[in-house]
Amino acid sequence: MAEAVDHSIRTGEHLAVQAGTGTGKSLAYLVPSLRHAVAEEATVVISTATIALQRQLVDRDLPRLSKALKKELGREPDFAILKGRRNYLCMHRLHSGAPDEPDNGALFDPFAVSRLGREVKRLHEWSSETETGDRDELVPGVTEQAWKQVSVTARECLGVAKCPIGVDCFAERARAEAGKADVVVTNHAMLAIDALEGFQVLPEHDVVVIDEAHDLVDRVTSVATEELSAAAIAAAARRCGRLIDQDVADRMAEASDGLAMLLEDLPVGRMDELPRALAGTLAAIRDASHACISSLGPERKEDVEGTTNRKLALSLLEEVHDGAVRILDAFDEERDVVWVSGDFADRGRAPTLRVAPLGVGGLLREKLFGKRTTVLTSATLTLGGTFDTLARQWGLPASSQNRKAEGTATEKEPPSDAAPIRWTGLDVGSPFQHGSSGILYVARHLPPPGRDGLPPSYVDEIEGLVNAAGGRTLGLFSSMRAAKSAAEALRDKLDYTVFCQGDDATGQLVKKFSEDPRSCLFGTLSLWQGVDVPGPSLQLVIMDRIPFPRPDDPLASARQKAVSERGGNGFLTVAATHAALLLAQGAGRLLRSMNDKGVVAILDPRLATARYGGFLRASLPPYWTTYDPEVVRAALKRLDAAVDA
């Protein structure tokens, strides 16, 4: 893998590498990246999806490698971590106070019992101790509401020149350190903003390595998603009402009321056509926000408080204006999907309009792959046995051939607008012997899952498997309702402790599960991201059903429809690909160290009986497969006995 990454950097040819757990993939891309950065006096950006991997790179891998390579490289490489501005404490916001926050006297009253008050008081204390202002270094963390009191978005920031505390700004200090570093570690959201939004947030770089690349499309889509709600419009109206003529601000407030009334009557879900009444309301919102922005006028010299208030008002107004314009344009250009979110996605929130790109492949092809050498890696990139499935989502051509550039001083092709994007896929395998270390059990005898929760036969199947394994079970369910239902039903039937997601912080639950081999941990499929439990505490991974996206998922259904209208297989391209990725990631929780053994049990019989089952099975690690419940229970009992022996 290291040789392939080095070749990619030298030739400019993009690389996708599937490398299983235990391969050492971070070392494989860091060594050639550090060598390139030092030799060429360039910056390499490493992008990850999770905080855990960022911390591993910055706290463990990079410090060790920098020292180990110092002699060979002639100096010790520098590295830095860079996150979005909202992740850093803003000292100006901290001292000047967040807008519309409670009276400071009440907030810091020693008898105050409000959680928000206690958390903000703690943040004030932490501000005098922290050297980085990085939210992730605050343990335990605080709620989003509390953090908003002491942080700003990029739009709200006054800028280093105008801010009275600009020279001591944590975010600016992090940017300055990143600008001098050989390797900068960041996240997929920052990478997307830098590539797609038209303003630079990362240092100039010619190589980017995307680890956890299976998550890239979802993270980029999230960055490119906007929302518009009556509450946001009302907040913008209130904020600017103190700074401009009241009549102009009142137009915004009226538009907010109009949108609230309309959204109450609109059904939740995707909108394929724009209702006339909504079009009129959106136009009114667009025009009212534009009038407010015009009334604020150009920047002018004023005191810090005036500058702050103007910046905050402008930030909200621009978000409202841009959101209204984008939603109106979506129905003409058909590049975006618009939907009303409500109960199914945001329980307890008022209806909100959301807009997201139909696909991000074109954006990535133009803004990322077209401008810099990119290495993508993960333990799960070959869905259905091929890289092409994810490559299409990234905007890469379906397949690419290696070809060495000729007649140039370097191995890179001379720049050309007509040059095709070339990439190579490489599966370096895994250090694990999947066929002899793990069993894939598909419960072909069970009925297909229904819509009415977890069937009794599934609960009975789980009970038999867990008893055979002696606990040691991670249950990954398609919904929180199913996870809680299984936990409640089995707590009365099993002699083992059953932890369930939501009972405590995820990290604490994983710790308890890891320390008690006779326990079970149940949660949703998203729980796999926080679970890395090598050893005998985890010998059985259960998944209740194939995790297809919900039929009413607005973005997935729109993408599926678009593929079908172009003559493709929308179900296989979108729904089955989504399911394959989650199944593979869930199954990957089983073997985490060389001595691990166990079973992945998938209760959904469609994995064995449906036409798309072959595609899904080809996306899973190559475990030995059985459909016989007696065989798998006997194997689990042997594993349990071997641990006790």
XYZ file of C-alpha atoms in Angstrom, residues 34-544:
511
model
C 5.684 12.928 4.975
C 8.491 12.213 2.540
C 6.721 14.139 -0.241
C 5.883 17.086 2.032
C 9.461 17.481 3.267
C 11.153 16.871 -0.103
C 8.877 19.209 -2.053
C 8.264 21.721 0.778
C 4.564 21.129 0.198
C 1.583 20.390 2.430
C -0.320 17.097 2.459
C -3.847 17.098 3.889
C -5.178 14.003 5.688
C -8.971 13.964 6.034
C -10.935 11.657 8.358
C -14.603 11.144 9.196
C -14.263 10.551 12.945
C -12.670 12.368 15.861
C -11.238 9.055 17.092
C -9.080 8.625 13.990
C -7.974 12.273 14.085
C -6.802 11.772 17.648
C -5.005 8.524 16.724
C -3.135 10.281 13.920
C -2.196 13.403 15.897
C -1.554 11.825 19.312
C 0.045 8.524 18.297
C 0.968 7.867 14.656
C 2.394 11.230 13.547
C 4.534 11.900 16.661
C 6.123 8.435 16.382
C 6.702 8.677 12.642
C 8.083 12.202 12.759
C 10.762 11.108 15.228
C 11.469 7.848 13.377
C 11.902 9.584 10.000
C 13.923 12.583 11.198
C 17.295 11.117 10.163
C 16.116 9.912 6.732
C 14.311 13.161 5.904
C 16.949 15.523 7.267
C 14.578 17.189 9.727
C 11.610 16.299 11.900
C 8.347 16.871 9.959
C 5.711 19.205 11.435
C 2.037 18.326 11.676
C -1.128 20.067 12.838
C -4.844 19.477 13.249
C -7.377 21.936 11.807
C -11.132 21.995 12.365
C -13.991 24.336 11.546
C -14.194 27.658 13.395
C -17.225 26.481 15.406
C -15.015 23.843 17.052
C -12.885 26.491 18.781
C -13.676 28.665 21.761
C -14.204 32.317 20.726
C -12.736 34.572 23.422
C -14.605 37.615 22.097
C -17.962 35.813 22.288
C -17.000 34.479 25.714
C -16.294 37.952 27.136
C -18.879 39.996 25.251
C -21.675 37.477 25.808
C -23.796 35.616 23.293
C -26.785 37.523 21.907
C -30.108 36.903 23.632
C -28.452 34.934 26.433
C -29.699 35.156 30.057
C -28.527 37.932 32.343
C -24.958 37.209 33.404
C -25.743 37.782 37.060
C -28.409 35.090 37.039
C -26.293 32.853 34.844
C -23.450 32.688 37.347
C -25.556 32.824 40.505
C -24.105 30.087 42.780
C -27.662 28.921 43.446
C -28.527 28.672 39.751
C -29.683 25.191 38.887
C -30.004 25.504 35.140
C -27.853 23.067 33.227
C -27.037 25.720 30.636
C -25.833 28.066 33.339
C -23.595 25.426 34.907
C -22.104 24.458 31.551
C -21.378 28.030 30.460
C -19.793 28.737 33.856
C -17.605 25.659 33.347
C -16.634 26.887 29.874
C -15.525 30.214 31.366
C -13.324 28.339 33.821
C -11.953 26.084 31.089
C -11.073 29.100 28.911
C -8.300 30.080 31.319
C -6.830 26.552 31.278
C -7.003 25.434 27.645
C -4.115 26.040 25.276
C -6.038 25.186 22.099
C -9.693 26.107 22.730
C -10.572 22.853 20.911
C -14.022 21.627 21.952
C -12.990 17.991 21.644
C -10.426 18.458 24.417
C -13.149 19.401 26.895
C -13.997 16.221 28.845
C -16.764 15.670 29.655
C -18.301 17.715 26.895
C -21.149 20.235 26.999
C -24.435 20.538 25.131
C -24.663 22.218 21.753
C -26.717 25.019 23.308
C -23.954 25.791 25.803
C -21.204 25.654 23.181
C -23.101 28.137 20.997
C -22.729 30.671 23.819
C -18.939 30.677 23.423
C -18.327 29.994 19.721
C -19.017 31.573 16.335
C -19.467 30.335 12.785
C -17.241 31.543 9.963
C -20.018 33.916 8.886
C -20.396 35.376 12.380
C -16.657 35.902 12.953
C -15.541 39.557 12.952
C -12.220 38.654 11.369
C -8.769 38.877 12.908
C -8.281 42.528 11.867
C -11.474 43.820 13.513
C -11.751 41.538 16.535
C -10.289 43.077 19.714
C -9.004 39.630 20.736
C -7.962 38.607 17.209
C -4.288 38.140 18.073
C -5.233 35.569 20.748
C -7.856 33.763 18.635
C -7.707 29.978 19.030
C -9.095 29.360 15.524
C -6.600 31.738 13.909
C -3.760 30.198 15.899
C -4.762 26.732 14.639
C -4.876 28.037 11.057
C -1.434 29.618 11.438
C 0.045 26.372 12.745
C -1.581 24.438 9.900
C -0.106 26.887 7.389
C 3.411 25.981 8.547
C 2.864 22.220 8.849
C 3.996 19.482 6.469
C 0.900 17.393 7.205
C -2.475 18.819 8.220
C -5.116 16.516 9.712
C -8.694 17.667 9.192
C -12.192 16.268 8.711
C -14.333 15.547 5.648
C -16.544 18.573 6.346
C -13.587 20.982 6.257
C -12.281 19.276 3.122
C -15.686 19.735 1.478
C -15.934 23.405 2.478
C -12.427 24.078 1.154
C -13.124 22.304 -2.139
C -16.740 23.282 -2.792
C -17.576 26.578 -1.107
C -15.235 28.850 -3.034
C -13.132 30.138 -0.122
C -9.949 28.648 1.244
C -10.000 27.186 4.757
C -7.093 24.740 4.367
C -3.476 25.554 3.483
C -2.450 25.214 -0.162
C -1.889 21.516 -0.843
C -1.264 19.293 -3.844
C -2.016 15.909 -2.222
C -4.972 14.855 -0.080
C -5.428 11.504 1.636
C -9.034 10.648 2.536
C -9.211 7.997 5.241
C -12.608 6.535 6.152
C -13.476 7.310 2.529
C -16.644 5.182 2.722
C -18.179 8.178 4.557
C -17.052 10.856 2.086
C -20.272 11.181 0.051
C -22.504 11.454 3.128
C -20.250 14.071 4.775
C -19.992 16.168 1.609
C -23.754 15.927 1.114
C -24.249 17.119 4.694
C -22.041 20.166 4.125
C -23.938 20.968 0.918
C -27.364 20.700 2.623
C -29.249 23.835 3.669
C -32.447 24.351 5.612
C -35.038 27.103 5.881
C -37.453 27.412 8.789
C -39.890 29.996 10.086
C -37.879 30.190 13.312
C -34.653 31.055 11.468
C -36.398 33.787 9.478
C -37.966 35.220 12.643
C -34.555 35.215 14.361
C -33.041 37.103 11.424
C -35.888 39.625 11.565
C -35.354 40.218 15.291
C -31.601 40.537 14.923
C -31.685 43.093 12.122
C -34.755 44.913 13.525
C -32.489 46.658 16.023
C -30.221 47.960 13.278
C -32.487 48.990 10.375
C -35.833 50.637 9.719
C -38.519 48.626 11.506
C -40.823 48.529 8.479
C -38.174 46.679 6.449
C -37.564 44.183 9.259
C -41.321 43.664 9.645
C -41.455 42.305 6.086
C -39.147 39.490 7.233
C -41.322 38.774 10.266
C -44.428 38.610 8.057
C -42.644 36.221 5.669
C -41.767 34.016 8.643
C -45.416 33.833 9.712
C -46.454 33.000 6.150
C -43.951 30.154 5.875
C -44.987 28.728 9.258
C -48.643 28.579 8.188
C -47.790 26.959 4.843
C -45.461 24.328 6.297
C -48.114 23.188 8.770
C -50.321 22.181 5.840
C -47.622 20.585 3.651
C -47.046 16.823 3.928
C -43.699 15.658 5.269
C -41.452 14.236 2.532
C -39.967 14.984 -0.861
C -41.406 17.720 -3.073
C -41.316 16.971 -6.797
C -43.193 20.153 -7.694
C -43.187 23.567 -6.045
C -46.690 24.568 -4.866
C -47.693 28.014 -6.127
C -48.377 29.367 -2.624
C -44.960 28.207 -1.401
C -43.247 29.711 -4.440
C -44.835 33.070 -3.626
C -43.804 32.851 0.027
C -40.226 31.904 -0.858
C -40.029 34.839 -3.269
C -41.258 37.130 -0.501
C -38.600 35.722 1.868
C -35.909 36.217 -0.766
C -36.935 39.819 -1.439
C -37.423 40.725 2.228
C -34.025 39.342 3.249
C -32.374 41.150 0.335
C -34.034 44.401 1.431
C -32.747 43.916 4.971
C -29.214 43.200 3.720
C -29.354 46.361 1.574
C -30.598 48.386 4.553
C -27.648 47.238 6.647
C -25.452 48.794 3.968
C -21.720 48.334 3.396
C -19.240 47.835 6.216
C -18.392 51.016 8.072
C -16.242 52.128 10.959
C -18.089 51.595 14.211
C -17.442 50.293 17.706
C -16.838 46.608 18.327
C -20.352 46.046 19.653
C -21.886 47.625 16.558
C -19.647 45.584 14.259
C -20.551 42.392 16.140
C -24.297 43.030 15.973
C -24.118 43.879 12.267
C -22.080 40.739 11.511
C -24.496 38.486 13.403
C -27.507 39.993 11.629
C -25.836 39.714 8.228
C -24.937 36.064 8.880
C -28.564 35.104 9.563
C -29.932 37.187 6.684
C -27.522 35.674 4.158
C -28.402 32.138 5.263
C -32.120 32.873 4.845
C -31.662 34.614 1.489
C -29.368 31.962 0.027
C -31.643 29.156 1.237
C -34.745 30.714 -0.349
C -32.947 31.328 -3.661
C -31.566 27.783 -3.773
C -34.954 26.172 -3.088
C -36.618 28.275 -5.787
C -33.875 27.378 -8.290
C -34.013 23.667 -7.416
C -37.233 23.102 -9.348
C -35.832 24.693 -12.513
C -32.342 23.202 -12.565
C -33.139 19.755 -11.052
C -29.728 19.473 -9.414
C -31.113 19.616 -5.877
C -33.700 17.702 -3.875
C -36.183 19.628 -1.707
C -38.223 18.132 1.107
C -40.193 19.005 4.203
C -38.724 17.394 7.294
C -40.960 16.693 10.244
C -41.702 13.906 12.662
C -39.816 11.079 10.919
C -36.472 12.914 10.998
C -36.768 15.662 13.593
C -39.076 14.654 16.417
C -40.183 17.673 18.348
C -39.103 20.206 15.719
C -41.386 22.394 13.671
C -41.578 21.529 9.957
C -38.522 22.722 8.039
C -37.641 22.990 4.357
C -34.418 21.231 3.421
C -32.443 21.208 0.171
C -29.526 18.931 -0.720
C -27.666 18.001 -3.903
C -29.032 15.078 -5.913
C -25.444 13.861 -6.168
C -21.985 15.146 -5.245
C -19.971 13.216 -7.843
C -19.790 16.146 -10.275
C -18.663 18.513 -7.522
C -15.973 16.107 -6.312
C -14.771 15.391 -9.843
C -14.350 19.087 -10.646
C -13.283 20.558 -7.306
C -11.287 17.715 -5.739
C -10.033 15.154 -8.250
C -9.581 17.774 -10.956
C -7.249 19.890 -8.823
C -5.071 17.651 -6.651
C -3.818 14.086 -6.294
C -6.224 12.143 -4.092
C -5.770 8.883 -2.185
C -8.943 7.314 -0.768
C -8.782 4.490 1.741
C -11.012 2.486 4.074
C -11.579 -1.076 5.197
C -14.758 -1.026 3.068
C -14.509 0.259 -0.496
C -15.263 -2.747 -2.724
C -19.044 -3.043 -2.660
C -20.373 -5.964 -4.640
C -16.751 -6.977 -5.131
C -15.728 -3.859 -7.110
C -14.463 -0.322 -6.500
C -16.707 0.981 -9.299
C -19.784 1.200 -7.058
C -18.292 3.908 -4.835
C -16.214 5.386 -7.662
C -19.424 6.399 -9.435
C -20.611 8.217 -6.319
C -17.266 10.031 -6.114
C -17.573 11.153 -9.733
C -14.746 8.940 -11.009
C -15.060 6.964 -14.252
C -16.176 3.355 -13.814
C -12.695 1.947 -14.371
C -9.217 3.237 -15.124
C -5.999 1.775 -16.479
C -2.487 2.460 -15.227
C -0.364 4.336 -17.723
C 3.001 5.939 -17.095
C 3.405 9.502 -18.335
C 6.141 9.878 -20.954
C 8.208 12.803 -22.165
C 7.900 14.879 -19.001
C 10.436 15.919 -16.382
C 8.311 14.315 -13.682
C 6.056 11.301 -13.797
C 2.977 13.526 -13.740
C 1.022 14.192 -16.909
C 1.344 17.731 -18.303
C -1.773 19.718 -17.338
C -4.592 19.635 -19.863
C -8.286 20.492 -19.695
C -9.037 17.480 -21.870
C -7.022 14.984 -19.817
C -9.236 12.205 -18.429
C -9.245 11.538 -14.700
C -7.218 8.392 -14.064
C -7.380 6.268 -10.968
C -6.424 2.816 -9.727
C -8.175 0.540 -7.251
C -6.075 -1.656 -4.970
C -7.291 -4.194 -2.415
C -4.368 -5.018 -0.129
C -6.410 -7.600 1.748
C -6.428 -8.223 5.476
C -4.076 -9.830 7.989
C -7.048 -11.891 9.209
C -7.919 -15.346 7.879
C -11.651 -14.673 7.572
C -12.535 -18.145 6.329
C -11.097 -19.885 9.387
C -11.678 -17.135 11.968
C -15.290 -16.217 11.316
C -18.647 -17.619 10.271
C -21.341 -15.752 8.355
C -24.695 -17.137 9.439
C -27.792 -16.170 7.447
C -31.068 -17.219 9.117
C -32.698 -18.397 5.905
C -35.489 -20.204 7.802
C -36.895 -17.012 9.364
C -39.726 -15.002 7.733
C -38.778 -11.749 5.956
C -38.819 -8.791 8.368
C -42.019 -6.769 8.458
C -42.880 -3.188 9.300
C -44.393 -3.942 12.701
C -41.227 -4.116 14.735
C -39.142 -7.141 15.649
C -41.059 -10.419 15.027
C -41.207 -12.891 17.957
C -39.302 -15.460 15.886
C -36.386 -12.991 15.612
C -36.346 -12.481 19.389
C -36.270 -16.265 19.882
C -33.426 -16.584 17.352
C -31.393 -13.892 19.134
C -32.002 -15.584 22.498
C -30.674 -18.916 21.187
C -27.589 -17.320 19.660
C -26.736 -15.220 22.729
C -27.141 -18.208 25.071
C -24.866 -20.280 22.840
C -22.257 -17.505 22.828
C -22.466 -16.976 26.586
C -23.166 -13.266 26.118
C -20.296 -11.632 24.159
C -22.828 -10.127 21.697
C -23.054 -6.862 19.768
C -26.570 -6.411 18.354
C -26.884 -3.896 15.502
C -30.494 -3.077 14.678
C -32.193 -1.188 11.859
C -33.876 1.260 14.235
C -33.662 2.413 17.829
C -37.174 1.077 18.367
C -36.055 -2.419 17.309
C -32.934 -2.232 19.509
C -34.928 -1.187 22.574
C -37.634 -3.762 21.846
C -35.038 -6.539 21.654
C -33.289 -5.338 24.813
C -36.532 -5.201 26.815
C -37.706 -8.621 25.588
C -34.379 -10.351 26.212
C -33.581 -8.858 29.620
C -36.350 -11.049 31.022
C -35.118 -14.156 29.199
C -31.326 -13.995 29.470
C -29.001 -14.461 32.417
C -26.628 -11.904 30.900
C -26.542 -8.101 31.230
C -28.013 -6.333 28.195
C -26.793 -2.764 27.630
C -28.767 -0.655 25.158
C -27.757 2.475 23.271
C -29.235 5.512 25.007
C -28.916 4.052 28.507
C -25.635 5.960 28.918
C -23.034 7.755 26.788
C -21.896 5.472 23.958
C -18.275 5.479 25.136
C -19.308 4.401 28.629
C -21.552 1.624 27.276
C -18.760 0.272 25.061
C -16.372 0.364 28.042
C -18.807 -1.593 30.250
C -19.458 -4.092 27.451
C -15.744 -4.562 26.836
C -15.034 -5.147 30.535
C -17.833 -7.718 31.002
C -17.439 -10.655 28.566
C -20.803 -12.067 29.670
C -22.726 -8.986 28.532
C -24.533 -7.823 25.379
C -24.666 -4.379 23.774
C -27.627 -3.498 21.546
C -28.005 -0.390 19.418
C -28.598 0.946 15.919
C -26.345 0.182 12.982
C -24.650 3.557 13.472
C -23.275 2.195 16.762
C -20.549 0.271 14.904
C -18.555 3.506 14.521
C -17.881 3.638 18.256
C -17.186 -0.059 18.816
C -13.663 -1.466 18.690
C -13.650 -4.404 21.096
C -10.934 -6.968 20.448
C -10.796 -10.168 22.483
C -13.378 -12.520 24.010
C -15.905 -9.803 24.976
C -17.158 -9.781 21.381
C -17.632 -13.090 19.561
C -21.083 -12.577 18.038
C -22.339 -9.700 15.887
C -26.087 -9.813 15.145
C -27.831 -7.670 12.516
C -31.609 -7.884 12.443
